[in-house]
């Protein structure tokens, strides 16, 4: 989802291409950073294909690599974080995912104290993990409040309600948006 997997070539990069356009239209200078790059971004008319979206990674796996990745990229002003989908797909429970998320937010805030971390809720699913994922989503505003109380620059964005829920809105796996 974050990497942009299973989306048509015209929207290569998942949400990033459209977000880039929306922000630059509003006058913001946008430069995505990350150790990965969409190989066909230039062919799609989109020069800025840098990202750190990791296919299949769970929260603890992102945390274990975060310091290494952040050493290899310029200091980001903003860290976009959409995380947890793979934890539930792998049979994880809500409490463990919440604890791991708190640890990740602490790690990112320590490594990049000036960066704004924008944590999004997880988008809807059409598979059997929607209920547990909804429980996780419901806890995110509280986790963000805890982080803010600790002096961390974390903001919550509800992306769940921004997605459609019709089967056509998803790829065949019922998890990845179709556009």
mmCIF file of C-alpha atoms in Angstrom:
data_model
loop_
_atom_site.group_PDB
_atom_site.id
_atom_site.type_symbol
_atom_site.label_atom_id
_atom_site.label_comp_id
_atom_site.label_asym_id
_atom_site.label_seq_id
_atom_site.Cartn_x
_atom_site.Cartn_y
_atom_site.Cartn_z
ATOM 1 C CA UNK A 1 0.000 0.000 0.000
ATOM 2 C CA UNK A 2 2.700 2.485 0.997
ATOM 3 C CA UNK A 3 5.082 1.259 -1.659
ATOM 4 C CA UNK A 4 2.485 1.583 -4.397
ATOM 5 C CA UNK A 5 2.139 -2.128 -5.129
ATOM 6 C CA UNK A 6 -0.638 -3.434 -7.411
ATOM 7 C CA UNK A 7 -1.596 -0.089 -8.899
ATOM 8 C CA UNK A 8 -1.825 0.788 -12.588
ATOM 9 C CA UNK A 9 1.279 2.281 -14.198
ATOM 10 C CA UNK A 10 -0.519 5.625 -14.595
ATOM 11 C CA UNK A 11 -0.559 6.046 -10.826
ATOM 12 C CA UNK A 12 2.901 4.598 -10.221
ATOM 13 C CA UNK A 13 3.877 5.256 -6.649
ATOM 14 C CA UNK A 14 0.484 4.775 -5.079
ATOM 15 C CA UNK A 15 -0.619 7.992 -3.389
ATOM 16 C CA UNK A 16 2.738 9.777 -3.816
ATOM 17 C CA UNK A 17 2.295 11.074 -7.353
ATOM 18 C CA UNK A 18 -1.087 12.652 -6.617
ATOM 19 C CA UNK A 19 0.076 14.027 -3.247
ATOM 20 C CA UNK A 20 3.114 15.572 -4.956
ATOM 21 C CA UNK A 21 0.847 17.274 -7.483
ATOM 22 C CA UNK A 22 -1.582 18.533 -4.821
ATOM 23 C CA UNK A 23 1.215 19.967 -2.672
ATOM 24 C CA UNK A 24 3.146 21.627 -5.498
ATOM 25 C CA UNK A 25 -0.092 23.164 -6.814
ATOM 26 C CA UNK A 26 -0.473 24.760 -3.364
ATOM 27 C CA UNK A 27 3.040 26.217 -3.625
ATOM 28 C CA UNK A 28 4.955 23.710 -1.498
ATOM 29 C CA UNK A 29 8.406 22.541 -2.588
ATOM 30 C CA UNK A 30 8.276 18.747 -2.437
ATOM 31 C CA UNK A 31 11.209 16.379 -2.624
ATOM 32 C CA UNK A 32 10.490 12.815 -1.616
ATOM 33 C CA UNK A 33 13.438 11.024 -0.038
ATOM 34 C CA UNK A 34 14.210 7.389 0.605
ATOM 35 C CA UNK A 35 16.652 4.662 -0.267
ATOM 36 C CA UNK A 36 14.309 3.162 -2.881
ATOM 37 C CA UNK A 37 13.260 4.577 -6.253
ATOM 38 C CA UNK A 38 10.513 3.669 -8.677
ATOM 39 C CA UNK A 39 12.468 2.474 -11.723
ATOM 40 C CA UNK A 40 9.917 3.779 -14.222
ATOM 41 C CA UNK A 41 9.038 7.055 -12.476
ATOM 42 C CA UNK A 42 10.740 9.127 -15.189
ATOM 43 C CA UNK A 43 8.952 7.186 -17.924
ATOM 44 C CA UNK A 44 5.654 7.954 -16.232
ATOM 45 C CA UNK A 45 6.450 11.685 -16.321
ATOM 46 C CA UNK A 46 7.244 11.791 -12.630
ATOM 47 C CA UNK A 47 10.845 12.557 -11.797
ATOM 48 C CA UNK A 48 10.613 12.261 -7.995
ATOM 49 C CA UNK A 49 10.283 8.526 -7.377
ATOM 50 C CA UNK A 50 12.289 8.273 -4.143
ATOM 51 C CA UNK A 51 10.541 6.480 -1.295
ATOM 52 C CA UNK A 52 10.929 4.137 1.671
ATOM 53 C CA UNK A 53 7.734 2.103 1.213
ATOM 54 C CA UNK A 54 8.672 -1.456 2.126
ATOM 55 C CA UNK A 55 6.539 -4.230 0.671
ATOM 56 C CA UNK A 56 5.477 -6.792 3.259
ATOM 57 C CA UNK A 57 7.252 -5.215 6.234
ATOM 58 C CA UNK A 58 5.719 -5.308 9.694
ATOM 59 C CA UNK A 59 6.128 -2.537 12.278
ATOM 60 C CA UNK A 60 9.018 -4.218 14.101
ATOM 61 C CA UNK A 61 10.836 -4.809 10.806
ATOM 62 C CA UNK A 62 10.541 -1.131 9.889
ATOM 63 C CA UNK A 63 11.849 -0.150 13.319
ATOM 64 C CA UNK A 64 14.814 -2.499 13.061
ATOM 65 C CA UNK A 65 15.914 -0.851 9.785
ATOM 66 C CA UNK A 66 14.838 2.772 10.367
ATOM 67 C CA UNK A 67 18.182 4.027 11.690
ATOM 68 C CA UNK A 68 20.049 2.578 8.714
ATOM 69 C CA UNK A 69 17.630 4.063 6.179
ATOM 70 C CA UNK A 70 17.612 7.478 7.833
ATOM 71 C CA UNK A 71 21.422 7.596 7.767
ATOM 72 C CA UNK A 72 21.295 7.204 3.985
ATOM 73 C CA UNK A 73 18.860 10.024 3.173
ATOM 74 C CA UNK A 74 18.734 13.778 3.754
ATOM 75 C CA UNK A 75 16.887 14.956 6.845
ATOM 76 C CA UNK A 76 13.184 14.785 6.023
ATOM 77 C CA UNK A 77 10.864 17.571 7.093
ATOM 78 C CA UNK A 78 7.966 15.101 7.119
ATOM 79 C CA UNK A 79 7.761 11.348 7.627
ATOM 80 C CA UNK A 80 4.609 9.767 6.216
ATOM 81 C CA UNK A 81 3.728 6.612 8.116
ATOM 82 C CA UNK A 82 1.028 4.168 7.043
ATOM 83 C CA UNK A 83 1.865 1.043 8.971
ATOM 84 C CA UNK A 84 0.319 -2.077 10.500
ATOM 85 C CA UNK A 85 -1.444 -3.782 7.590
ATOM 86 C CA UNK A 86 1.187 -6.513 7.317
ATOM 87 C CA UNK A 87 1.179 -7.126 11.063
ATOM 88 C CA UNK A 88 -2.444 -8.225 10.937
ATOM 89 C CA UNK A 89 -2.010 -10.140 7.693
ATOM 90 C CA UNK A 90 0.700 -12.110 9.487
ATOM 91 C CA UNK A 91 -1.618 -12.914 12.410
ATOM 92 C CA UNK A 92 -0.464 -10.185 14.792
ATOM 93 C CA UNK A 93 -2.646 -8.820 17.559
ATOM 94 C CA UNK A 94 -3.691 -5.239 18.246
ATOM 95 C CA UNK A 95 -1.853 -4.814 21.557
ATOM 96 C CA UNK A 96 1.477 -5.965 20.120
ATOM 97 C CA UNK A 97 1.056 -3.718 17.078
ATOM 98 C CA UNK A 98 0.253 -0.758 19.344
ATOM 99 C CA UNK A 99 3.363 -1.359 21.470
ATOM 100 C CA UNK A 100 5.555 -1.743 18.395
ATOM 101 C CA UNK A 101 4.105 1.440 16.909
ATOM 102 C CA UNK A 102 4.884 3.369 20.096
ATOM 103 C CA UNK A 103 8.476 2.092 19.930
ATOM 104 C CA UNK A 104 8.774 3.041 16.267
ATOM 105 C CA UNK A 105 7.428 6.542 16.885
ATOM 106 C CA UNK A 106 9.910 6.989 19.748
ATOM 107 C CA UNK A 107 12.754 5.777 17.513
ATOM 108 C CA UNK A 108 11.830 8.047 14.603
ATOM 109 C CA UNK A 109 11.364 11.018 16.939
ATOM 110 C CA UNK A 110 14.801 10.422 18.443
ATOM 111 C CA UNK A 111 16.525 9.940 15.081
ATOM 112 C CA UNK A 112 14.792 12.907 13.404
ATOM 113 C CA UNK A 113 13.547 15.212 16.194
ATOM 114 C CA UNK A 114 12.745 18.073 13.811
ATOM 115 C CA UNK A 115 10.656 15.978 11.415
ATOM 116 C CA UNK A 116 6.860 16.009 11.560
ATOM 117 C CA UNK A 117 5.585 12.406 11.611
ATOM 118 C CA UNK A 118 2.188 12.018 9.980
ATOM 119 C CA UNK A 119 0.597 8.745 11.038
ATOM 120 C CA UNK A 120 -2.375 7.604 9.021
ATOM 121 C CA UNK A 121 -5.071 5.131 9.828
ATOM 122 C CA UNK A 122 -5.087 1.997 7.717
ATOM 123 C CA UNK A 123 -7.365 1.934 4.712
ATOM 124 C CA UNK A 124 -10.378 -0.410 4.601
ATOM 125 C CA UNK A 125 -9.971 -4.052 3.642
ATOM 126 C CA UNK A 126 -12.359 -6.531 2.127
ATOM 127 C CA UNK A 127 -10.760 -9.571 3.753
ATOM 128 C CA UNK A 128 -11.207 -11.137 7.181
ATOM 129 C CA UNK A 129 -8.727 -8.800 8.911
ATOM 130 C CA UNK A 130 -10.896 -5.667 8.663
ATOM 131 C CA UNK A 131 -12.248 -6.033 12.229
ATOM 132 C CA UNK A 132 -8.859 -6.305 13.951
ATOM 133 C CA UNK A 133 -7.490 -3.532 11.780
ATOM 134 C CA UNK A 134 -10.439 -1.314 12.776
ATOM 135 C CA UNK A 135 -9.550 -1.902 16.441
ATOM 136 C CA UNK A 136 -6.002 -0.771 15.687
ATOM 137 C CA UNK A 137 -7.265 2.286 13.780
ATOM 138 C CA UNK A 138 -9.496 3.246 16.707
ATOM 139 C CA UNK A 139 -6.450 3.341 18.989
ATOM 140 C CA UNK A 140 -4.306 5.573 16.759
ATOM 141 C CA UNK A 141 -5.621 9.002 17.858
ATOM 142 C CA UNK A 142 -4.884 8.054 21.484
ATOM 143 C CA UNK A 143 -1.383 6.852 20.619
ATOM 144 C CA UNK A 144 -0.730 10.116 18.778
ATOM 145 C CA UNK A 145 -1.986 12.090 21.806
ATOM 146 C CA UNK A 146 0.452 10.167 24.010
ATOM 147 C CA UNK A 147 3.300 11.017 21.638
ATOM 148 C CA UNK A 148 2.387 14.706 21.551
ATOM 149 C CA UNK A 149 2.286 14.741 25.369
ATOM 150 C CA UNK A 150 5.839 13.364 25.287
ATOM 151 C CA UNK A 151 6.868 16.321 23.095
ATOM 152 C CA UNK A 152 7.014 14.419 19.826
ATOM 153 C CA UNK A 153 5.900 15.943 16.535
ATOM 154 C CA UNK A 154 3.295 13.381 15.563
ATOM 155 C CA UNK A 155 0.025 14.086 13.756
ATOM 156 C CA UNK A 156 -2.837 11.718 12.961
ATOM 157 C CA UNK A 157 -4.644 11.590 9.609
ATOM 158 C CA UNK A 158 -7.739 9.449 9.110
ATOM 159 C CA UNK A 159 -7.318 7.899 5.684
ATOM 160 C CA UNK A 160 -9.721 5.019 6.357
ATOM 161 C CA UNK A 161 -12.805 7.091 5.571
ATOM 162 C CA UNK A 162 -11.208 8.508 2.416
ATOM 163 C CA UNK A 163 -11.220 5.179 0.608
ATOM 164 C CA UNK A 164 -14.111 3.539 -1.159
ATOM 165 C CA UNK A 165 -15.222 0.133 0.059
ATOM 166 C CA UNK A 166 -16.607 -1.408 -3.138
ATOM 167 C CA UNK A 167 -14.759 -4.499 -4.417
ATOM 168 C CA UNK A 168 -13.722 -2.483 -7.497
ATOM 169 C CA UNK A 169 -11.828 -0.096 -5.205
ATOM 170 C CA UNK A 170 -9.383 -2.900 -4.326
ATOM 171 C CA UNK A 171 -7.023 -5.186 -6.164
ATOM 172 C CA UNK A 172 -7.783 -8.903 -6.161
ATOM 173 C CA UNK A 173 -6.260 -9.342 -2.679
ATOM 174 C CA UNK A 174 -8.866 -7.109 -0.990
ATOM 175 C CA UNK A 175 -6.168 -5.034 0.712
ATOM 176 C CA UNK A 176 -4.337 -2.909 -1.837
ATOM 177 C CA UNK A 177 -6.290 -0.017 -3.388
ATOM 178 C CA UNK A 178 -6.819 -0.379 -7.127
ATOM 179 C CA UNK A 179 -5.897 3.251 -7.789
#
